[in-house]
CSV table of C-alpha atoms in Angstrom, one decimal:
chain,number,residue,atom,x,y,z
A,66,MET,CA,48.8,-2.0,24.1
A,67,ILE,CA,49.0,-3.5,20.6
A,68,MET,CA,49.7,-7.2,20.7
A,69,PRO,CA,51.4,-9.0,17.9
A,70,GLU,CA,49.3,-12.1,18.2
A,71,SER,CA,46.1,-11.7,16.3
A,72,LEU,CA,42.7,-13.4,16.9
A,73,PHE,CA,41.8,-12.1,13.4
A,74,SER,CA,44.8,-13.6,11.6
A,75,GLU,CA,42.7,-16.5,10.2
A,76,ILE,CA,39.6,-14.4,9.4
A,77,CYS,CA,39.5,-13.6,5.7
A,78,LEU,CA,38.6,-10.0,5.1
A,79,ASP,CA,39.4,-10.2,1.4
A,80,GLU,CA,35.7,-10.4,0.6
A,81,VAL,CA,34.8,-7.2,2.5
A,82,GLY,CA,34.6,-4.1,0.2
A,83,PHE,CA,36.3,-3.8,-3.2
A,84,LEU,CA,39.8,-3.7,-1.7
A,85,GLY,CA,39.2,-6.0,1.2
A,86,SER,CA,42.7,-7.3,1.1
A,87,GLN,CA,43.9,-3.9,2.3
A,88,CYS,CA,41.7,-3.9,5.4
A,89,SER,CA,43.6,-2.8,8.5
A,90,VAL,CA,42.9,-4.6,11.8
A,91,GLU,CA,44.5,-3.4,15.0
A,92,GLU,CA,43.8,-5.2,18.3
A,93,CYS,CA,44.1,-3.5,21.6
A,94,ARG,CA,44.3,-5.3,25.0
A,95,SER,CA,43.9,-4.0,28.5
A,96,ALA,CA,45.5,-5.2,31.7
A,97,ASP,CA,43.3,-6.2,34.7
A,98,ASP,CA,43.4,-4.4,38.1
A,99,THR,CA,46.7,-6.2,39.0
A,100,GLY,CA,48.5,-4.6,36.1
A,101,ASP,CA,50.0,-8.0,35.2
A,102,SER,CA,51.0,-7.9,31.5
A,103,SER,CA,50.4,-11.7,31.2
A,104,CYS,CA,46.7,-11.2,32.1
A,105,MET,CA,45.8,-8.8,29.4
A,106,THR,CA,42.5,-9.2,27.7
A,107,LEU,CA,41.2,-8.2,24.2
A,108,ASP,CA,38.6,-5.5,24.5
A,109,ARG,CA,38.9,-3.3,21.4
A,110,VAL,CA,39.5,-3.9,17.8
A,111,SER,CA,40.0,-1.0,15.3
A,112,ILE,CA,39.1,-1.9,11.7
A,113,THR,CA,39.6,0.2,8.6
A,114,VAL,CA,38.1,-0.9,5.3
A,115,PRO,CA,39.0,1.0,2.1
A,116,TYR,CA,35.8,2.5,0.8
A,117,SER,CA,35.3,4.7,-2.3
A,118,ASN,CA,37.8,7.6,-2.2
A,119,ALA,CA,38.3,7.3,1.6
A,120,SER,CA,37.7,4.5,4.2
A,121,PHE,CA,35.0,3.1,6.5
A,122,GLY,CA,36.4,2.9,10.0
A,123,LEU,CA,35.0,1.5,13.2
A,124,ARG,CA,36.0,0.2,16.5
A,125,LEU,CA,34.6,-3.0,17.9
A,126,LEU,CA,34.0,-3.0,21.6
A,127,LEU,CA,34.2,-6.6,22.8
A,128,SER,CA,33.2,-8.4,25.9
A,129,ALA,CA,36.6,-9.5,27.4
A,130,ASP,CA,34.8,-12.3,29.3
A,131,ASN,CA,32.8,-13.6,26.4
A,132,LEU,CA,33.9,-13.0,22.8
A,133,GLU,CA,30.7,-14.8,21.6
A,134,LEU,CA,28.6,-11.8,22.6
A,135,ALA,CA,27.9,-9.4,19.7
A,136,PRO,CA,30.2,-6.3,19.9
A,137,ASP,CA,29.2,-2.7,20.2
A,138,PHE,CA,30.5,-0.1,17.7
A,139,ILE,CA,32.1,3.3,17.6
A,140,PHE,CA,32.1,4.6,13.9
A,141,ASP,CA,34.5,7.2,12.5
A,142,ASP,CA,31.5,8.9,10.9
A,143,PRO,CA,29.5,9.9,13.9
A,144,THR,CA,26.3,10.5,11.8
A,145,PHE,CA,26.1,6.8,10.8
A,146,LEU,CA,23.5,4.9,12.8
A,147,SER,CA,23.4,7.8,15.3
A,148,SER,CA,19.6,7.6,15.8
A,149,CYS,CA,19.0,3.9,15.2
A,150,ASP,CA,17.4,1.9,18.0
A,151,ALA,CA,18.2,-1.8,18.7
A,152,ALA,CA,15.2,-3.2,16.8
A,153,ASP,CA,16.1,-1.1,13.6
A,154,LEU,CA,19.8,-2.1,14.0
A,155,GLU,CA,19.0,-5.8,13.9
A,156,LYS,CA,17.0,-5.2,10.7
A,157,LEU,CA,19.8,-3.4,9.1
A,158,VAL,CA,22.5,-5.7,10.4
A,159,PRO,CA,21.0,-9.2,11.0
A,160,ALA,CA,24.5,-10.6,11.6
A,161,LEU,CA,24.4,-8.9,15.0
A,162,ARG,CA,21.4,-11.1,15.9
A,163,ASP,CA,23.1,-14.2,14.5
A,164,TRP,CA,26.6,-13.4,16.0
A,165,ARG,CA,28.2,-16.5,17.5
A,166,ARG,CA,31.9,-16.1,17.1
A,167,LEU,CA,34.6,-13.8,15.7
A,168,SER,CA,34.5,-15.7,12.4
A,169,ASP,CA,31.1,-13.9,11.8
A,170,LEU,CA,33.0,-10.6,11.4
A,171,PRO,CA,33.2,-10.5,7.5
A,172,ALA,CA,29.4,-11.0,7.2
A,173,LEU,CA,28.9,-8.2,9.9
A,174,LEU,CA,31.2,-5.8,8.0
A,175,ARG,CA,29.6,-6.4,4.7
A,176,GLN,CA,26.1,-5.6,6.1
A,177,LEU,CA,27.5,-2.5,7.8
A,178,LEU,CA,29.0,-1.4,4.5
A,179,THR,CA,25.7,-1.9,2.8
A,180,ALA,CA,23.9,0.2,5.5
A,181,TYR,CA,26.6,2.8,5.2
A,182,LYS,CA,26.0,3.1,1.4
A,183,SER,CA,22.4,3.8,2.1
A,184,HIS,CA,23.4,6.4,4.7
A,185,VAL,CA,25.6,8.2,2.2
A,186,VAL,CA,23.0,8.2,-0.5
A,187,SER,CA,20.5,9.8,1.9
A,188,ARG,CA,22.8,12.8,2.1
A,189,LEU,CA,23.1,13.4,-1.6
A,190,THR,CA,21.5,16.5,-3.0
A,191,PRO,CA,19.7,16.5,-6.4
A,192,GLY,CA,21.4,17.9,-9.5
A,193,GLY,CA,24.8,17.4,-11.2
A,194,ALA,CA,25.9,14.9,-13.8
A,195,LEU,CA,27.3,12.4,-11.3
A,196,LEU,CA,24.2,12.1,-9.1
A,197,ASP,CA,22.0,11.6,-12.2
A,198,GLY,CA,24.5,9.1,-13.6
A,199,TYR,CA,24.7,7.3,-10.2
A,200,SER,CA,21.0,6.5,-10.4
A,201,GLN,CA,21.5,5.1,-13.9
A,202,LEU,CA,24.6,3.1,-12.8
A,203,LEU,CA,22.7,1.7,-9.8
A,204,ALA,CA,19.9,0.4,-12.1
A,205,GLU,CA,22.4,-1.2,-14.6
A,206,LEU,CA,25.2,-2.5,-12.3
A,207,GLY,CA,23.4,-2.9,-9.0
A,208,PRO,CA,24.4,-1.7,-5.5
A,209,ASP,CA,27.2,-4.2,-5.1
A,210,ALA,CA,29.2,-2.7,-7.9
A,211,LEU,CA,29.1,0.9,-6.5
A,212,GLU,CA,30.5,2.8,-3.5
A,213,PRO,CA,29.2,6.3,-3.2
A,214,MET,CA,30.9,8.8,-0.9
A,215,VAL,CA,30.4,12.5,0.0
A,216,ALA,CA,33.7,14.1,1.0
A,217,ALA,CA,33.5,15.4,4.5
A,218,GLY,CA,35.0,18.6,5.8
A,219,GLU,CA,34.7,20.6,2.5
A,220,VAL,CA,32.8,23.8,2.0
A,221,ARG,CA,31.1,22.3,-1.0
A,222,PRO,CA,31.3,18.5,-0.3
A,223,ALA,CA,32.2,16.7,-3.4
A,224,LEU,CA,30.4,13.5,-4.5
A,225,TYR,CA,32.6,10.4,-5.4
A,226,VAL,CA,31.4,7.1,-6.8
A,227,LEU,CA,33.7,4.1,-7.0
A,228,VAL,CA,32.6,1.6,-9.7
A,229,ARG,CA,33.8,-2.0,-9.9
A,230,LEU,CA,34.2,-2.7,-13.5
A,231,PRO,CA,32.5,-5.9,-14.7
A,232,LEU,CA,35.6,-7.5,-16.3
A,233,ASP,CA,35.8,-11.1,-17.6
A,234,LEU,CA,39.1,-12.4,-16.3
A,235,SER,CA,38.5,-16.0,-17.5
A,236,THR,CA,40.0,-15.3,-20.8
A,237,LEU,CA,43.3,-14.2,-19.5
A,238,TRP,CA,46.3,-16.5,-19.9
A,239,GLU,CA,48.1,-15.0,-16.9
A,240,ARG,CA,45.7,-15.4,-14.0
A,241,PRO,CA,46.2,-13.5,-10.7
A,242,PRO,CA,47.7,-15.6,-7.8
A,243,PRO,CA,45.2,-17.8,-5.9
A,244,GLY,CA,43.6,-16.2,-2.8
A,245,ARG,CA,43.8,-12.7,-4.3
A,246,ARG,CA,40.7,-11.1,-5.6
A,247,PRO,CA,41.8,-8.7,-8.5
A,248,CYS,CA,39.6,-5.8,-9.3
A,249,ALA,CA,39.5,-2.8,-11.6
A,250,LEU,CA,37.9,0.3,-10.0
A,251,LEU,CA,36.8,3.5,-11.7
A,252,LEU,CA,36.6,6.5,-9.4
A,253,LEU,CA,34.2,9.2,-10.6
A,254,LYS,CA,34.3,12.7,-9.0
A,255,ALA,CA,31.7,15.5,-9.4
A,256,THR,CA,33.4,18.8,-10.4
A,257,GLU,CA,32.2,22.2,-9.4
A,258,ASN,CA,30.9,23.0,-12.8
A,259,GLY,CA,28.6,19.9,-12.8
A,260,GLY,CA,30.9,17.7,-14.8
A,261,VAL,CA,32.8,14.5,-13.9
A,262,LYS,CA,36.4,13.5,-13.6
A,263,ALA,CA,37.5,9.9,-13.8
A,264,ARG,CA,40.5,7.8,-12.6
A,265,LEU,CA,41.2,4.2,-13.0
A,266,ARG,CA,42.6,2.1,-10.2
A,267,LEU,CA,43.8,-1.5,-10.8
A,268,SER,CA,44.9,-4.1,-8.2
A,269,PRO,CA,48.6,-4.9,-8.6
A,270,ALA,CA,48.0,-8.2,-10.5
A,271,LEU,CA,46.0,-6.3,-13.2
A,272,ALA,CA,48.2,-3.3,-13.2
A,273,ALA,CA,51.1,-5.5,-14.2
A,274,LEU,CA,49.1,-6.5,-17.3
A,275,ALA,CA,47.5,-3.2,-18.3
A,276,THR,CA,50.6,-1.0,-18.3
A,277,ASP,CA,49.4,1.6,-20.8
A,278,CYS,CA,45.7,2.1,-20.0
A,279,ARG,CA,44.8,5.7,-20.5
A,280,LEU,CA,41.3,6.9,-20.1
A,281,PRO,CA,39.4,9.2,-22.4
A,282,PRO,CA,37.6,12.1,-20.5
A,283,PRO,CA,33.9,11.4,-19.7
A,284,ALA,CA,33.0,14.6,-21.6
A,285,SER,CA,29.3,14.7,-22.2
A,286,ARG,CA,28.7,11.0,-22.4
A,287,PRO,CA,26.1,9.3,-20.2
A,288,LEU,CA,27.9,7.7,-17.3
A,289,THR,CA,26.5,4.3,-18.2
A,290,GLU,CA,28.1,4.6,-21.6
A,291,TYR,CA,31.3,5.9,-20.2
A,292,VAL,CA,31.7,3.0,-17.8
A,293,GLN,CA,31.0,0.5,-20.6
A,294,LEU,CA,33.7,2.3,-22.7
A,295,VAL,CA,36.2,2.1,-19.9
A,296,THR,CA,35.3,-1.6,-19.2
A,297,GLU,CA,35.9,-2.5,-22.8
A,298,LEU,CA,39.2,-0.5,-23.0
A,299,THR,CA,40.5,-2.1,-19.8
A,300,GLN,CA,39.4,-5.6,-20.9
A,301,ARG,CA,41.3,-5.1,-24.2
A,302,GLN,CA,44.4,-3.8,-22.4
A,303,LEU,CA,44.4,-6.7,-20.0
A,304,GLN,CA,43.9,-9.3,-22.8
A,305,GLU,CA,46.8,-7.7,-24.8
A,306,GLY,CA,49.0,-7.7,-21.7
A,307,SER,CA,48.1,-11.3,-20.9
A,308,ASP,CA,48.8,-12.4,-24.5
A,309,ALA,CA,52.1,-10.6,-24.4
A,310,GLY,CA,53.1,-12.3,-21.2
A,311,ARG,CA,52.2,-15.7,-22.8
A,312,ALA,CA,54.4,-14.9,-25.8
A,313,ARG,CA,57.3,-14.0,-23.6
A,314,ARG,CA,57.0,-17.1,-21.5
A,315,LEU,CA,56.8,-19.4,-24.6
A,316,LEU,CA,59.8,-17.7,-26.2
A,317,VAL,CA,61.9,-17.9,-23.0
A,318,ALA,CA,60.9,-21.6,-22.6
A,319,ALA,CA,62.0,-22.3,-26.1
A,320,LEU,CA,65.3,-20.5,-25.7
A,321,VAL,CA,66.1,-22.5,-22.5
A,322,THR,CA,65.2,-25.7,-24.3
A,323,ALA,CA,67.4,-24.8,-27.3
A,324,ALA,CA,70.4,-23.7,-25.2
A,325,PRO,CA,70.0,-25.1,-21.7
A,326,ASP,CA,73.7,-24.8,-20.9
A,327,ARG,CA,73.8,-21.1,-21.8
A,328,LEU,CA,71.2,-19.9,-19.3
A,329,LEU,CA,72.7,-17.6,-16.7
A,330,ASP,CA,69.8,-15.6,-15.2
A,331,LEU,CA,66.0,-15.3,-15.7
A,332,SER,CA,63.6,-12.8,-14.2
A,333,ALA,CA,60.4,-14.0,-12.5
A,334,ASN,CA,58.1,-12.4,-15.2
A,335,CYS,CA,60.3,-13.5,-18.1
A,336,SER,CA,61.0,-9.8,-19.1
A,337,ARG,CA,64.8,-10.4,-18.9
A,338,MET,CA,67.1,-13.3,-19.4
A,339,SER,CA,70.9,-13.6,-19.7
A,340,LEU,CA,72.7,-16.2,-21.7
A,341,ARG,CA,76.5,-17.0,-21.5
A,342,TRP,CA,78.9,-17.4,-24.4
A,343,ASP,CA,82.7,-17.8,-24.3
A,344,GLY,CA,83.9,-14.5,-23.0
A,345,ALA,CA,80.5,-12.7,-23.4
A,346,VAL,CA,77.1,-12.4,-21.9
A,347,ALA,CA,73.9,-11.8,-23.9
A,348,GLU,CA,71.1,-10.1,-22.1
A,349,LEU,CA,67.7,-10.2,-23.8
A,350,LEU,CA,65.2,-7.5,-22.7
A,351,LEU,CA,61.7,-8.6,-23.4
A,352,ALA,CA,59.5,-6.2,-21.2
A,353,ALA,CA,57.8,-4.6,-24.2
A,354,TYR,CA,57.8,-7.7,-26.4
A,355,PRO,CA,55.9,-8.5,-28.6
A,356,ARG,CA,54.2,-5.1,-28.8
A,357,ARG,CA,57.6,-3.4,-29.4
A,358,PRO,CA,61.0,-4.8,-30.4
A,359,ALA,CA,63.1,-6.6,-27.9
A,360,THR,CA,66.6,-5.4,-27.0
A,361,LEU,CA,69.7,-7.5,-27.2
A,362,CYS,CA,72.7,-6.4,-25.0
A,363,LEU,CA,75.9,-8.2,-25.7
A,364,ALA,CA,78.9,-7.5,-23.4
A,365,SER,CA,82.3,-8.8,-22.8
A,366,THR,CA,82.8,-10.6,-19.5
A,367,ALA,CA,86.0,-8.6,-19.1
A,368,GLY,CA,84.2,-5.3,-19.6
A,369,ARG,CA,86.1,-4.5,-22.8
A,370,TRP,CA,83.2,-3.9,-25.1
A,371,ARG,CA,79.4,-3.7,-25.2
A,372,ARG,CA,76.9,-3.8,-28.0
A,373,GLU,CA,73.2,-3.1,-27.8
A,374,VAL,CA,70.8,-3.6,-30.7
A,375,PRO,CA,67.0,-3.7,-31.2
A,376,LEU,CA,65.5,-7.1,-32.2
A,377,THR,CA,62.4,-7.0,-34.3
A,378,LEU,CA,61.0,-10.4,-33.8
A,379,SER,CA,58.1,-11.8,-35.9
A,380,ASN,CA,54.8,-12.1,-34.1
A,381,THR,CA,53.6,-14.7,-36.7
A,382,ALA,CA,56.6,-16.9,-37.2
A,383,PRO,CA,56.9,-20.2,-35.2
A,384,VAL,CA,58.7,-19.9,-31.9
A,385,PRO,CA,61.6,-22.2,-33.0
A,386,GLU,CA,62.3,-19.9,-35.9
A,387,VAL,CA,62.4,-16.8,-33.5
A,388,VAL,CA,64.7,-18.7,-31.2
A,389,ASP,CA,67.1,-19.5,-34.1
A,390,MET,CA,67.0,-15.8,-35.2
A,391,ILE,CA,68.0,-14.7,-31.7
A,392,LEU,CA,70.9,-17.2,-31.4
A,393,ASP,CA,72.1,-16.5,-34.9
A,394,LYS,CA,72.0,-12.7,-34.1
A,395,VAL,CA,74.2,-13.3,-31.1
A,396,GLU,CA,76.7,-15.3,-33.1
A,397,GLU,CA,76.8,-12.7,-35.8
A,398,LEU,CA,77.5,-9.9,-33.3
A,399,LEU,CA,80.2,-12.0,-31.7
A,400,LYS,CA,81.9,-12.6,-35.1
A,401,GLY,CA,81.8,-8.9,-35.7
A,402,VAL,CA,83.4,-8.2,-32.4
A,403,ASP,CA,86.2,-10.7,-33.3
A,404,ARG,CA,86.8,-9.1,-36.6
A,405,ASP,CA,87.0,-5.7,-35.0
A,406,SER,CA,89.5,-7.0,-32.5
A,407,ASP,CA,91.6,-8.6,-35.3
A,408,SER,CA,91.7,-5.3,-37.2
A,409,ASP,CA,92.8,-3.4,-34.1
A,410,GLU,CA,95.6,-5.9,-33.5
A,411,SER,CA,96.8,-5.6,-37.1
A,412,LEU,CA,97.2,-1.9,-36.7
A,413,LEU,CA,99.6,-2.3,-33.8
């Protein structure tokens, strides 16, 4: 039976694996001989950690009478640690020997993941651009930045390597929310002809900044050079996205300051704001600003007319001047609408 209360609710698994925040923890409890549902005890925990192109899954078998005893394991991959005795296991996973409480779980999982990487690498066969490149990446980036994986259940098992790109996020104006560990991951897959395919995976906070990050193909480049190229490209895209976000927020703040009584609505990321005028609403669309022109939508509150025009706003002009330009443009459009209305009435 799955219980809603979680003994693991306060255990931070964000630090386990590249995508630790997406770890899945499922607790199972069993009733005693009486069958009384109020006397159910925790005896199994299923944990799934995102790993490379797949996942690392295991079940912890706990002592219901004493949770301070180190757990036993059942792994989704039956070949992992299948012939390992107790002494070798403690060398590979010293957290087992040092286990005192459930809060030791993240350290235990990290050590198991490290051991699993070694297990995967031991199954790799020589040859192929990705395997050769993996050795070079390992020497340059270290094992903590790589997650190799051999796809199971395939006639010719494919090799995958997930690379955590060494980005510098300290220069970004828009920082990810506290408590979240953002990451940029490059998934490399060996093809049947000995080549390599690549795909970039960004955590949500980074994907919101790098909205147009397209990868060049690896072609015949050494993988170390390709990873460096993708790192530089992603860093540049993130910086541009962060700078654009800053420009939007500064512009919106200045507009609110200049016309505080006109503010009607504002999106959380400052990509859209609405201002009220007598009989009209001006909606400013800034999602692509300042890389592309903003859009001004002016509509009658009675639904009689609507105007939509692009606004090419200067990237170098002081923000107050840009604000004046926007407000003047709204007034100009409103006067044009009034003139059109007067002309229509004179024809009647």
